[in-house]
Amino acid sequence: MKKIKEMKTKISFILIALSTIFLFEACKVGPGFKTQRTEIDSTAVYRYDSIQLAMTDSVLNISWWELFDDPVLADLIAIGLKENKDVLIASSRIEQAMAQLGFTKADMWPKIGYNLSAQRGNVIAGAPSPDFSAQNIFTGFGTLSWELDFWGKFRRANEAARAELLASEYGQRTVQIGLIASIAGTYYQLLDFKWREYISRQTLELRQKSLNIIQARYDEGIVPEIDLNQAQIQRAIAASAVPLFQRSVAQTENALGILLGRSPGPITTGTELEEQQLPPDIPVGLPSMLMERRPDILRAEALLHGQNARIGVAVAQRFPSISLTGLLGVASGDISTITSNPAAWAISGSLLGPLFEFGKNKRRVEIERKITEQILYEYQRTIIIAFQEVEDALVEISTLKEERQARKDHVAAANNAQYLSGERYDKGVTSFLELIESQRQAFEAQLSLSETTQELFNAYVKLYKALGGGWLSEEELNTTINAASQE
């Protein structure tokens, strides 16, 4: 019992001494990191912010795709966020980064182990026994080794690992926002192709009826063959458009299925494109706010932070490593008396460092500094591209709204012209060429309106994405709700 108390006392003394040394070594080499808010030559508001959008937290802090008011789209996005493989990969990377952080933190603490051995022979520990007779030796030791983080090498590595964990979380958010935008954009593209297929089928039906009438008139000798040929041409044009858009619908459904993380196949859609309501105007924010919202910018900043810390790791490798080791245990020539022998213990320290390696350690620091410089430029480029994406989306919305209204006017005029040409042709006032030209213009005008409408919806999708999206995790959503309730 006394033996055990003595061993505990010595172990406590060693641990207290090591802890004291650890508390006093507060040096951490390498440059510190400050948030690098890059100044960009940008105006306070965006150039094409002619929509006069009001800043409202209620719009910023909701799932933005719900503003499109299409439950089918919302369901598809929910499926994609749960089952898309890129999102699952991003989630796995977060778990990997968490494990890497724990792995790196372990280097900051002592390594405690054990060593048990049994040996028999006439040469023990490199020395022969006095009479060269066979002897036994049994040993059991607890071991402790600790490389003191005097220069902050492990703390810098831990700082880098934390930043990379944060970057992986922002990376997941970037993937999620990109996925949401892709699902929404593909969905509206699918609605567009379905509506154009519908227009083509309706046009084919009308032209088939017109062909039947022209065929009957031709058979009676009332109209020339050229009118029959022209009617056949117009019917064939509409007929060829139907399989074209059928193919586009199927391929878009397949692409949307992949985004959902499922096998390609038919996709059920909701409200038809022509009946979809545009979302309300949304806030665009200021450039400073943009940097606070976009996860790709925050990810780039976190990666810069992590790489900056790796400079400190490289600098610390130029200095000596200070290590402490200790042994505490028992040794005996007879296993039956091992507990009655005095305790065996040893404490040692070592200083190991580079002396002359032809500039290798200096070059290591330079390499890390240059990598940091490259990541800084990538971070700055990410910010510049973010501003461009917002500007592009705003000008798209502004101009596409005007274009869509012009397309609507075009469709209304073309449909009326088609009706009047039909009436004039039936009364023999005009030629069949005028009628088919009016039909062609009406058909093309309807297809163009559908395409422009789809582009306008997708411009809104691009703007939401460019502003950092509106997607919030459940935890963030609860935090937002709680904060709002306390105000």
mmCIF file of C-alpha atoms in Angstrom, residues 84-470:
data_model
loop_
_atom_site.group_PDB
_atom_site.id
_atom_site.type_symbol
_atom_site.label_atom_id
_atom_site.label_comp_id
_atom_site.label_asym_id
_atom_site.label_seq_id
_atom_site.Cartn_x
_atom_site.Cartn_y
_atom_site.Cartn_z
ATOM 1 C CA ASN A 84 -28.385 14.921 -53.435
ATOM 2 C CA LYS A 85 -25.003 13.197 -53.506
ATOM 3 C CA ASP A 86 -22.958 16.414 -53.611
ATOM 4 C CA VAL A 87 -24.677 17.578 -50.426
ATOM 5 C CA LEU A 88 -23.980 14.234 -48.761
ATOM 6 C CA ILE A 89 -20.327 14.491 -49.824
ATOM 7 C CA ALA A 90 -20.141 18.000 -48.336
ATOM 8 C CA SER A 91 -21.652 16.720 -45.069
ATOM 9 C CA SER A 92 -19.094 13.931 -44.966
ATOM 10 C CA ARG A 93 -16.313 16.471 -45.438
ATOM 11 C CA ILE A 94 -17.508 18.348 -42.358
ATOM 12 C CA GLU A 95 -17.284 15.155 -40.311
ATOM 13 C CA GLN A 96 -13.824 14.528 -41.747
ATOM 14 C CA ALA A 97 -12.731 18.050 -40.774
ATOM 15 C CA MET A 98 -14.075 17.516 -37.239
ATOM 16 C CA ALA A 99 -12.075 14.311 -36.950
ATOM 17 C CA GLN A 100 -8.989 16.107 -38.302
ATOM 18 C CA LEU A 101 -9.414 18.821 -35.670
ATOM 19 C CA GLY A 102 -9.525 16.216 -32.900
ATOM 20 C CA PHE A 103 -6.508 14.474 -34.420
ATOM 21 C CA THR A 104 -4.524 17.728 -34.466
ATOM 22 C CA LYS A 105 -5.530 18.748 -30.933
ATOM 23 C CA ALA A 106 -4.172 15.455 -29.562
ATOM 24 C CA ASP A 107 -0.609 16.581 -30.380
ATOM 25 C CA MET A 108 -0.894 19.346 -27.758
ATOM 26 C CA TRP A 109 -1.139 16.908 -24.855
ATOM 27 C CA PRO A 110 1.152 14.301 -23.290
ATOM 28 C CA LYS A 111 1.256 10.808 -24.705
ATOM 29 C CA ILE A 112 0.773 8.239 -21.952
ATOM 30 C CA GLY A 113 1.484 4.582 -22.562
ATOM 31 C CA TYR A 114 2.807 1.420 -20.961
ATOM 32 C CA ASN A 115 5.694 -0.974 -21.421
ATOM 33 C CA LEU A 116 5.627 -4.542 -20.078
ATOM 34 C CA SER A 117 8.476 -6.973 -20.711
ATOM 35 C CA ALA A 118 9.924 -10.287 -19.549
ATOM 36 C CA GLN A 119 13.461 -11.361 -20.364
ATOM 37 C CA ARG A 120 15.705 -14.368 -19.564
ATOM 38 C CA GLY A 121 19.346 -14.826 -20.441
ATOM 39 C CA ASN A 122 22.930 -14.390 -19.253
ATOM 40 C CA VAL A 123 23.188 -10.985 -20.953
ATOM 41 C CA ILE A 124 20.744 -8.421 -19.574
ATOM 42 C CA ALA A 125 20.630 -4.819 -20.850
ATOM 43 C CA GLY A 126 23.786 -5.440 -22.883
ATOM 44 C CA ALA A 127 25.827 -6.570 -19.862
ATOM 45 C CA PRO A 128 26.648 -10.220 -18.966
ATOM 46 C CA SER A 129 25.692 -11.606 -15.597
ATOM 47 C CA PRO A 130 28.600 -12.053 -13.145
ATOM 48 C CA ASP A 131 28.886 -15.839 -13.588
ATOM 49 C CA PHE A 132 27.239 -16.011 -16.992
ATOM 50 C CA SER A 133 24.324 -17.829 -15.425
ATOM 51 C CA ALA A 134 20.818 -17.406 -16.802
ATOM 52 C CA GLN A 135 18.781 -14.722 -15.066
ATOM 53 C CA ASN A 136 15.205 -13.406 -15.264
ATOM 54 C CA ILE A 137 14.062 -9.796 -15.345
ATOM 55 C CA PHE A 138 10.465 -8.631 -15.370
ATOM 56 C CA THR A 139 9.579 -4.958 -15.888
ATOM 57 C CA GLY A 140 6.399 -2.919 -15.989
ATOM 58 C CA PHE A 141 6.458 0.803 -16.682
ATOM 59 C CA GLY A 142 4.023 3.585 -17.378
ATOM 60 C CA THR A 143 5.459 5.963 -19.962
ATOM 61 C CA LEU A 144 4.852 9.634 -20.544
ATOM 62 C CA SER A 145 6.236 11.746 -23.380
ATOM 63 C CA TRP A 146 5.407 15.344 -24.118
ATOM 64 C CA GLU A 147 6.721 17.662 -26.790
ATOM 65 C CA LEU A 148 6.115 21.094 -25.311
ATOM 66 C CA ASP A 149 4.420 23.472 -27.712
ATOM 67 C CA PHE A 150 6.864 26.214 -26.796
ATOM 68 C CA TRP A 151 6.814 27.886 -30.219
ATOM 69 C CA GLY A 152 3.098 27.347 -30.872
ATOM 70 C CA LYS A 153 3.545 24.747 -33.621
ATOM 71 C CA PHE A 154 0.677 22.583 -32.440
ATOM 72 C CA ARG A 155 -1.517 25.549 -31.560
ATOM 73 C CA ARG A 156 -1.037 26.973 -35.046
ATOM 74 C CA ALA A 157 -1.857 23.585 -36.549
ATOM 75 C CA ASN A 158 -4.947 23.448 -34.343
ATOM 76 C CA GLU A 159 -5.894 26.966 -35.481
ATOM 77 C CA ALA A 160 -5.544 25.847 -39.102
ATOM 78 C CA ALA A 161 -7.676 22.768 -38.476
ATOM 79 C CA ARG A 162 -10.410 24.868 -36.871
ATOM 80 C CA ALA A 163 -10.422 27.256 -39.814
ATOM 81 C CA GLU A 164 -10.615 24.342 -42.244
ATOM 82 C CA LEU A 165 -13.535 22.893 -40.284
ATOM 83 C CA LEU A 166 -15.304 26.232 -40.612
ATOM 84 C CA ALA A 167 -14.438 26.303 -44.314
ATOM 85 C CA SER A 168 -15.970 22.856 -44.780
ATOM 86 C CA GLU A 169 -19.171 24.061 -43.106
ATOM 87 C CA TYR A 170 -19.320 27.071 -45.414
ATOM 88 C CA GLY A 171 -18.482 24.737 -48.274
ATOM 89 C CA GLN A 172 -21.544 22.673 -47.437
ATOM 90 C CA ARG A 173 -23.657 25.825 -47.376
ATOM 91 C CA THR A 174 -22.249 26.824 -50.770
ATOM 92 C CA VAL A 175 -23.178 23.415 -52.176
ATOM 93 C CA GLN A 176 -26.671 23.673 -50.703
ATOM 94 C CA ILE A 177 -27.329 27.136 -52.123
ATOM 95 C CA GLY A 178 -25.944 26.081 -55.487
ATOM 96 C CA LEU A 179 -28.145 22.978 -55.433
ATOM 97 C CA ILE A 180 -31.259 24.955 -54.565
ATOM 98 C CA ALA A 181 -30.566 27.376 -57.400
ATOM 99 C CA SER A 182 -29.913 24.508 -59.822
ATOM 100 C CA ILE A 183 -33.132 22.715 -58.867
ATOM 101 C CA ALA A 184 -35.181 25.910 -59.178
ATOM 102 C CA GLY A 185 -33.538 26.877 -62.467
ATOM 103 C CA THR A 186 -33.981 23.415 -63.952
ATOM 104 C CA TYR A 187 -37.578 23.325 -62.737
ATOM 105 C CA TYR A 188 -38.434 26.537 -64.565
ATOM 106 C CA GLN A 189 -36.614 25.288 -67.630
ATOM 107 C CA LEU A 190 -38.794 22.162 -67.458
ATOM 108 C CA LEU A 191 -41.948 24.284 -67.171
ATOM 109 C CA ASP A 192 -40.769 26.275 -70.176
ATOM 110 C CA PHE A 193 -40.238 23.186 -72.344
ATOM 111 C CA LYS A 194 -43.568 21.716 -71.248
ATOM 112 C CA TRP A 195 -45.372 24.932 -72.107
ATOM 113 C CA ARG A 196 -43.638 25.167 -75.485
ATOM 114 C CA GLU A 197 -44.596 21.556 -76.157
ATOM 115 C CA TYR A 198 -48.186 22.463 -75.306
ATOM 116 C CA ILE A 199 -48.058 25.475 -77.653
ATOM 117 C CA SER A 200 -46.645 23.245 -80.393
ATOM 118 C CA ARG A 201 -49.406 20.685 -79.953
ATOM 119 C CA GLN A 202 -52.087 23.370 -80.038
ATOM 120 C CA THR A 203 -50.527 24.886 -83.146
ATOM 121 C CA LEU A 204 -50.281 21.469 -84.787
ATOM 122 C CA GLU A 205 -53.958 20.844 -84.107
ATOM 123 C CA LEU A 206 -54.954 24.201 -85.646
ATOM 124 C CA ARG A 207 -52.729 23.703 -88.668
ATOM 125 C CA GLN A 208 -54.047 20.192 -89.179
ATOM 126 C CA LYS A 209 -57.573 21.611 -89.322
ATOM 127 C CA SER A 210 -56.405 24.302 -91.716
ATOM 128 C CA LEU A 211 -54.721 21.692 -93.903
ATOM 129 C CA ASN A 212 -57.900 19.621 -93.983
ATOM 130 C CA ILE A 213 -59.841 22.647 -95.220
ATOM 131 C CA ILE A 214 -57.210 23.536 -97.839
ATOM 132 C CA GLN A 215 -57.069 19.894 -98.949
ATOM 133 C CA ALA A 216 -60.837 19.848 -99.444
ATOM 134 C CA ARG A 217 -60.731 23.124 -101.363
ATOM 135 C CA TYR A 218 -57.873 21.866 -103.491
ATOM 136 C CA ASP A 219 -59.762 18.662 -104.241
ATOM 137 C CA GLU A 220 -62.680 20.828 -105.406
ATOM 138 C CA GLY A 221 -60.346 22.918 -107.540
ATOM 139 C CA ILE A 222 -61.002 26.080 -105.545
ATOM 140 C CA VAL A 223 -57.383 26.771 -104.472
ATOM 141 C CA PRO A 224 -54.115 26.189 -106.288
ATOM 142 C CA GLU A 225 -51.634 23.458 -105.333
ATOM 143 C CA ILE A 226 -49.229 26.037 -103.927
ATOM 144 C CA ASP A 227 -51.730 26.802 -101.156
ATOM 145 C CA LEU A 228 -51.909 23.100 -100.346
ATOM 146 C CA ASN A 229 -48.112 22.828 -100.250
ATOM 147 C CA GLN A 230 -47.844 25.869 -97.984
ATOM 148 C CA ALA A 231 -50.414 24.399 -95.613
ATOM 149 C CA GLN A 232 -48.496 21.116 -95.578
ATOM 150 C CA ILE A 233 -45.275 22.985 -94.800
ATOM 151 C CA GLN A 234 -46.829 24.847 -91.865
ATOM 152 C CA ARG A 235 -48.306 21.645 -90.513
ATOM 153 C CA ALA A 236 -44.929 19.893 -90.780
ATOM 154 C CA ILE A 237 -43.169 22.751 -88.953
ATOM 155 C CA ALA A 238 -45.548 22.436 -86.005
ATOM 156 C CA ALA A 239 -45.336 18.629 -86.119
ATOM 157 C CA SER A 240 -41.519 18.720 -85.945
ATOM 158 C CA ALA A 241 -41.625 21.090 -82.949
ATOM 159 C CA VAL A 242 -43.611 18.610 -80.841
ATOM 160 C CA PRO A 243 -40.926 15.857 -80.644
ATOM 161 C CA LEU A 244 -38.251 18.543 -80.280
ATOM 162 C CA PHE A 245 -39.798 19.810 -77.065
ATOM 163 C CA GLN A 246 -40.729 16.290 -75.972
ATOM 164 C CA ARG A 247 -37.037 15.454 -76.108
ATOM 165 C CA SER A 248 -36.133 18.630 -74.215
ATOM 166 C CA VAL A 249 -38.733 17.830 -71.537
ATOM 167 C CA ALA A 250 -37.408 14.293 -71.041
ATOM 168 C CA GLN A 251 -33.772 15.386 -70.878
ATOM 169 C CA THR A 252 -34.583 18.187 -68.426
ATOM 170 C CA GLU A 253 -36.542 15.757 -66.245
ATOM 171 C CA ASN A 254 -33.528 13.443 -66.239
ATOM 172 C CA ALA A 255 -31.220 16.299 -65.252
ATOM 173 C CA LEU A 256 -33.586 17.319 -62.460
ATOM 174 C CA GLY A 257 -33.734 13.717 -61.233
ATOM 175 C CA ILE A 258 -29.944 13.664 -60.888
ATOM 176 C CA LEU A 259 -30.056 16.920 -58.893
ATOM 177 C CA LEU A 260 -32.569 15.267 -56.571
ATOM 178 C CA GLY A 261 -30.155 12.379 -56.025
ATOM 179 C CA ARG A 262 -32.475 9.930 -57.749
ATOM 180 C CA SER A 263 -32.503 7.930 -60.946
ATOM 181 C CA PRO A 264 -33.631 9.783 -64.085
ATOM 182 C CA GLY A 265 -37.360 9.665 -64.757
ATOM 183 C CA PRO A 266 -40.550 11.703 -65.129
ATOM 184 C CA ILE A 267 -41.015 14.688 -62.818
ATOM 185 C CA THR A 268 -44.394 15.936 -61.679
ATOM 186 C CA THR A 269 -44.641 19.718 -61.956
ATOM 187 C CA GLY A 270 -47.039 22.181 -60.393
ATOM 188 C CA THR A 271 -48.470 25.384 -61.821
ATOM 189 C CA GLU A 272 -47.866 25.873 -65.532
ATOM 190 C CA LEU A 273 -45.302 28.475 -66.503
ATOM 191 C CA GLU A 274 -47.848 30.873 -67.955
ATOM 192 C CA GLU A 275 -49.734 30.933 -64.640
ATOM 193 C CA GLN A 276 -46.681 31.202 -62.358
ATOM 194 C CA GLN A 277 -46.556 34.397 -60.297
ATOM 195 C CA LEU A 278 -43.324 36.340 -60.119
ATOM 196 C CA PRO A 279 -41.891 36.593 -56.589
ATOM 197 C CA PRO A 280 -42.083 39.943 -54.801
ATOM 198 C CA ASP A 281 -39.136 42.275 -55.106
ATOM 199 C CA ILE A 282 -36.374 41.267 -52.731
ATOM 200 C CA PRO A 283 -33.703 43.312 -50.932
ATOM 201 C CA VAL A 284 -30.331 43.422 -52.574
ATOM 202 C CA GLY A 285 -28.301 44.694 -49.635
ATOM 203 C CA LEU A 286 -25.019 46.590 -49.750
ATOM 204 C CA PRO A 287 -21.621 45.191 -50.780
ATOM 205 C CA SER A 288 -20.539 44.952 -47.113
ATOM 206 C CA MET A 289 -23.636 42.922 -46.333
ATOM 207 C CA LEU A 290 -23.004 40.720 -49.342
ATOM 208 C CA MET A 291 -19.673 39.634 -47.853
ATOM 209 C CA GLU A 292 -21.393 38.713 -44.613
ATOM 210 C CA ARG A 293 -23.993 36.528 -46.359
ATOM 211 C CA ARG A 294 -22.289 34.620 -49.147
ATOM 212 C CA PRO A 295 -20.895 31.292 -47.906
ATOM 213 C CA ASP A 296 -18.373 31.028 -50.738
ATOM 214 C CA ILE A 297 -16.761 34.288 -49.566
ATOM 215 C CA LEU A 298 -16.793 33.147 -45.945
ATOM 216 C CA ARG A 299 -15.308 29.816 -46.999
ATOM 217 C CA ALA A 300 -12.506 31.553 -48.899
ATOM 218 C CA GLU A 301 -11.807 33.700 -45.840
ATOM 219 C CA ALA A 302 -11.692 30.654 -43.550
ATOM 220 C CA LEU A 303 -9.284 28.890 -45.916
ATOM 221 C CA LEU A 304 -7.099 32.012 -45.876
ATOM 222 C CA HIS A 305 -7.143 31.951 -42.080
ATOM 223 C CA GLY A 306 -6.128 28.297 -42.005
ATOM 224 C CA GLN A 307 -3.302 28.768 -44.486
ATOM 225 C CA ASN A 308 -2.077 31.822 -42.582
ATOM 226 C CA ALA A 309 -1.776 29.634 -39.465
ATOM 227 C CA ARG A 310 0.304 27.127 -41.427
ATOM 228 C CA ILE A 311 2.950 29.811 -41.814
ATOM 229 C CA GLY A 312 3.305 29.665 -38.022
ATOM 230 C CA VAL A 313 3.711 25.884 -38.177
ATOM 231 C CA ALA A 314 6.485 26.278 -40.748
ATOM 232 C CA VAL A 315 8.204 28.995 -38.690
ATOM 233 C CA ALA A 316 8.053 26.830 -35.541
ATOM 234 C CA GLN A 317 9.825 24.018 -37.367
ATOM 235 C CA ARG A 318 12.905 26.253 -37.610
ATOM 236 C CA PHE A 319 13.230 26.192 -33.803
ATOM 237 C CA PRO A 320 14.235 23.324 -31.527
ATOM 238 C CA SER A 321 11.688 20.866 -30.185
ATOM 239 C CA ILE A 322 11.614 20.550 -26.402
ATOM 240 C CA SER A 323 10.496 17.144 -25.185
ATOM 241 C CA LEU A 324 10.044 15.606 -21.763
ATOM 242 C CA THR A 325 9.822 11.891 -21.095
ATOM 243 C CA GLY A 326 9.229 9.919 -17.966
ATOM 244 C CA LEU A 327 9.124 6.336 -16.749
ATOM 245 C CA LEU A 328 7.531 5.053 -13.576
ATOM 246 C CA GLY A 329 7.200 1.392 -12.776
ATOM 247 C CA VAL A 330 8.757 -1.667 -11.204
ATOM 248 C CA ALA A 331 11.444 -4.200 -12.120
ATOM 249 C CA SER A 332 12.350 -7.559 -10.576
ATOM 250 C CA GLY A 333 14.209 -10.767 -11.319
ATOM 251 C CA ASP A 334 11.329 -12.752 -9.846
ATOM 252 C CA ILE A 335 7.737 -12.051 -10.774
ATOM 253 C CA SER A 336 6.571 -13.094 -7.286
ATOM 254 C CA THR A 337 8.562 -10.250 -5.669
ATOM 255 C CA ILE A 338 7.841 -7.562 -8.255
ATOM 256 C CA THR A 339 5.498 -5.624 -5.931
ATOM 257 C CA SER A 340 7.983 -5.561 -3.017
ATOM 258 C CA ASN A 341 10.920 -4.025 -4.919
ATOM 259 C CA PRO A 342 11.557 -0.259 -4.908
ATOM 260 C CA ALA A 343 9.838 1.770 -7.639
ATOM 261 C CA ALA A 344 11.832 2.318 -10.813
ATOM 262 C CA TRP A 345 11.541 5.778 -12.359
ATOM 263 C CA ALA A 346 13.308 8.130 -14.718
ATOM 264 C CA ILE A 347 12.728 11.655 -16.033
ATOM 265 C CA SER A 348 14.567 13.123 -18.999
ATOM 266 C CA GLY A 349 14.392 16.098 -21.286
ATOM 267 C CA SER A 350 15.645 16.610 -24.807
ATOM 268 C CA LEU A 351 16.285 19.503 -27.139
ATOM 269 C CA LEU A 352 16.211 18.619 -30.813
ATOM 270 C CA GLY A 353 16.490 21.206 -33.536
ATOM 271 C CA PRO A 354 17.869 21.921 -36.987
ATOM 272 C CA LEU A 355 21.375 23.297 -37.278
ATOM 273 C CA PHE A 356 22.243 23.577 -40.948
ATOM 274 C CA GLU A 357 20.035 22.206 -43.718
ATOM 275 C CA PHE A 358 21.051 24.429 -46.637
ATOM 276 C CA GLY A 359 18.036 26.736 -46.299
ATOM 277 C CA LYS A 360 15.413 23.990 -46.322
ATOM 278 C CA ASN A 361 13.532 25.305 -43.285
ATOM 279 C CA LYS A 362 13.628 28.875 -44.553
ATOM 280 C CA ARG A 363 12.254 27.765 -47.907
ATOM 281 C CA ARG A 364 9.452 25.894 -46.139
ATOM 282 C CA VAL A 365 8.289 29.171 -44.593
ATOM 283 C CA GLU A 366 8.547 30.942 -47.953
ATOM 284 C CA ILE A 367 6.443 28.226 -49.603
ATOM 285 C CA GLU A 368 3.684 28.620 -47.006
ATOM 286 C CA ARG A 369 3.779 32.408 -47.382
ATOM 287 C CA LYS A 370 3.388 32.151 -51.158
ATOM 288 C CA ILE A 371 0.521 29.673 -50.811
ATOM 289 C CA THR A 372 -1.133 32.144 -48.417
ATOM 290 C CA GLU A 373 -0.637 34.911 -50.955
ATOM 291 C CA GLN A 374 -2.299 32.809 -53.650
ATOM 292 C CA ILE A 375 -5.278 32.039 -51.404
ATOM 293 C CA LEU A 376 -5.573 35.756 -50.591
ATOM 294 C CA TYR A 377 -5.838 36.519 -54.311
ATOM 295 C CA GLU A 378 -8.453 33.774 -54.690
ATOM 296 C CA TYR A 379 -10.389 35.306 -51.804
ATOM 297 C CA GLN A 380 -10.281 38.731 -53.449
ATOM 298 C CA ARG A 381 -11.346 37.229 -56.782
ATOM 299 C CA THR A 382 -14.293 35.520 -55.083
ATOM 300 C CA ILE A 383 -15.481 38.882 -53.762
ATOM 301 C CA ILE A 384 -15.145 40.586 -57.149
ATOM 302 C CA ILE A 385 -17.039 37.781 -58.880
ATOM 303 C CA ALA A 386 -19.763 38.045 -56.216
ATOM 304 C CA PHE A 387 -20.313 41.702 -57.072
ATOM 305 C CA GLN A 388 -20.430 40.853 -60.762
ATOM 306 C CA GLU A 389 -23.031 38.125 -60.228
ATOM 307 C CA VAL A 390 -25.312 40.501 -58.330
ATOM 308 C CA GLU A 391 -24.947 43.207 -60.971
ATOM 309 C CA ASP A 392 -25.625 40.693 -63.768
ATOM 310 C CA ALA A 393 -28.715 39.307 -62.037
ATOM 311 C CA LEU A 394 -30.106 42.782 -61.373
ATOM 312 C CA VAL A 395 -29.694 43.921 -64.957
ATOM 313 C CA GLU A 396 -31.252 40.656 -66.144
ATOM 314 C CA ILE A 397 -34.337 41.186 -63.991
ATOM 315 C CA SER A 398 -34.654 44.829 -64.994
ATOM 316 C CA THR A 399 -34.345 44.214 -68.733
ATOM 317 C CA LEU A 400 -36.214 40.908 -68.863
ATOM 318 C CA LYS A 401 -39.244 42.499 -67.227
ATOM 319 C CA GLU A 402 -39.359 45.012 -70.049
ATOM 320 C CA GLU A 403 -38.687 42.323 -72.643
ATOM 321 C CA ARG A 404 -41.425 40.079 -71.243
ATOM 322 C CA GLN A 405 -43.979 42.868 -71.454
ATOM 323 C CA ALA A 406 -42.945 43.497 -75.055
ATOM 324 C CA ARG A 407 -43.296 39.762 -75.767
ATOM 325 C CA LYS A 408 -46.814 39.804 -74.325
ATOM 326 C CA ASP A 409 -47.717 42.721 -76.577
ATOM 327 C CA HIS A 410 -46.178 40.842 -79.490
ATOM 328 C CA VAL A 411 -48.259 37.725 -78.766
ATOM 329 C CA ALA A 412 -51.482 39.739 -78.451
ATOM 330 C CA ALA A 413 -50.863 41.547 -81.748
ATOM 331 C CA ALA A 414 -49.739 38.379 -83.564
ATOM 332 C CA ASN A 415 -52.784 36.400 -82.409
ATOM 333 C CA ASN A 416 -55.103 39.170 -83.539
ATOM 334 C CA ALA A 417 -53.290 39.429 -86.876
ATOM 335 C CA GLN A 418 -53.626 35.669 -87.320
ATOM 336 C CA TYR A 419 -57.367 35.883 -86.672
ATOM 337 C CA LEU A 420 -57.843 38.791 -89.076
ATOM 338 C CA SER A 421 -55.763 37.118 -91.787
ATOM 339 C CA GLY A 422 -57.930 34.018 -91.471
ATOM 340 C CA GLU A 423 -61.062 36.065 -91.857
ATOM 341 C CA ARG A 424 -59.639 37.950 -94.828
ATOM 342 C CA TYR A 425 -58.502 34.735 -96.509
ATOM 343 C CA ASP A 426 -61.869 33.044 -96.019
ATOM 344 C CA LYS A 427 -63.555 36.030 -97.715
ATOM 345 C CA GLY A 428 -61.040 36.016 -100.540
ATOM 346 C CA VAL A 429 -59.647 39.441 -99.650
ATOM 347 C CA THR A 430 -56.033 38.287 -99.216
ATOM 348 C CA SER A 431 -53.738 35.470 -100.292
ATOM 349 C CA PHE A 432 -52.914 32.347 -98.350
ATOM 350 C CA LEU A 433 -49.332 33.597 -97.985
ATOM 351 C CA GLU A 434 -50.514 36.391 -95.681
ATOM 352 C CA LEU A 435 -52.354 33.860 -93.525
ATOM 353 C CA ILE A 436 -49.447 31.481 -93.129
ATOM 354 C CA GLU A 437 -47.095 34.366 -92.372
ATOM 355 C CA SER A 438 -49.452 35.525 -89.623
ATOM 356 C CA GLN A 439 -49.622 31.955 -88.266
ATOM 357 C CA ARG A 440 -45.833 31.692 -88.268
ATOM 358 C CA GLN A 441 -45.404 34.959 -86.387
ATOM 359 C CA ALA A 442 -48.023 34.001 -83.809
ATOM 360 C CA PHE A 443 -46.388 30.628 -83.207
ATOM 361 C CA GLU A 444 -42.906 32.100 -82.800
ATOM 362 C CA ALA A 445 -44.192 34.906 -80.590
ATOM 363 C CA GLN A 446 -45.771 32.427 -78.148
ATOM 364 C CA LEU A 447 -42.588 30.328 -78.006
ATOM 365 C CA SER A 448 -40.467 33.437 -77.404
ATOM 366 C CA LEU A 449 -42.759 34.617 -74.609
ATOM 367 C CA SER A 450 -42.418 31.251 -72.862
ATOM 368 C CA GLU A 451 -38.633 31.357 -73.118
ATOM 369 C CA THR A 452 -38.420 34.949 -71.868
ATOM 370 C CA THR A 453 -40.692 34.145 -68.915
ATOM 371 C CA GLN A 454 -38.437 31.244 -67.964
ATOM 372 C CA GLU A 455 -35.366 33.469 -68.225
ATOM 373 C CA LEU A 456 -36.986 36.051 -65.936
ATOM 374 C CA PHE A 457 -37.754 33.458 -63.253
ATOM 375 C CA ASN A 458 -34.206 32.168 -63.510
ATOM 376 C CA ALA A 459 -32.865 35.722 -63.183
ATOM 377 C CA TYR A 460 -34.603 35.908 -59.797
ATOM 378 C CA VAL A 461 -33.047 32.566 -58.879
ATOM 379 C CA LYS A 462 -29.601 33.909 -59.841
ATOM 380 C CA LEU A 463 -30.137 37.032 -57.746
ATOM 381 C CA TYR A 464 -31.106 35.072 -54.640
ATOM 382 C CA LYS A 465 -28.056 32.879 -55.108
ATOM 383 C CA ALA A 466 -25.766 35.881 -55.725
ATOM 384 C CA LEU A 467 -26.956 37.516 -52.504
ATOM 385 C CA GLY A 468 -25.951 34.463 -50.500
ATOM 386 C CA GLY A 469 -29.282 32.703 -50.667
ATOM 387 C CA GLY A 470 -31.949 32.626 -48.022
#
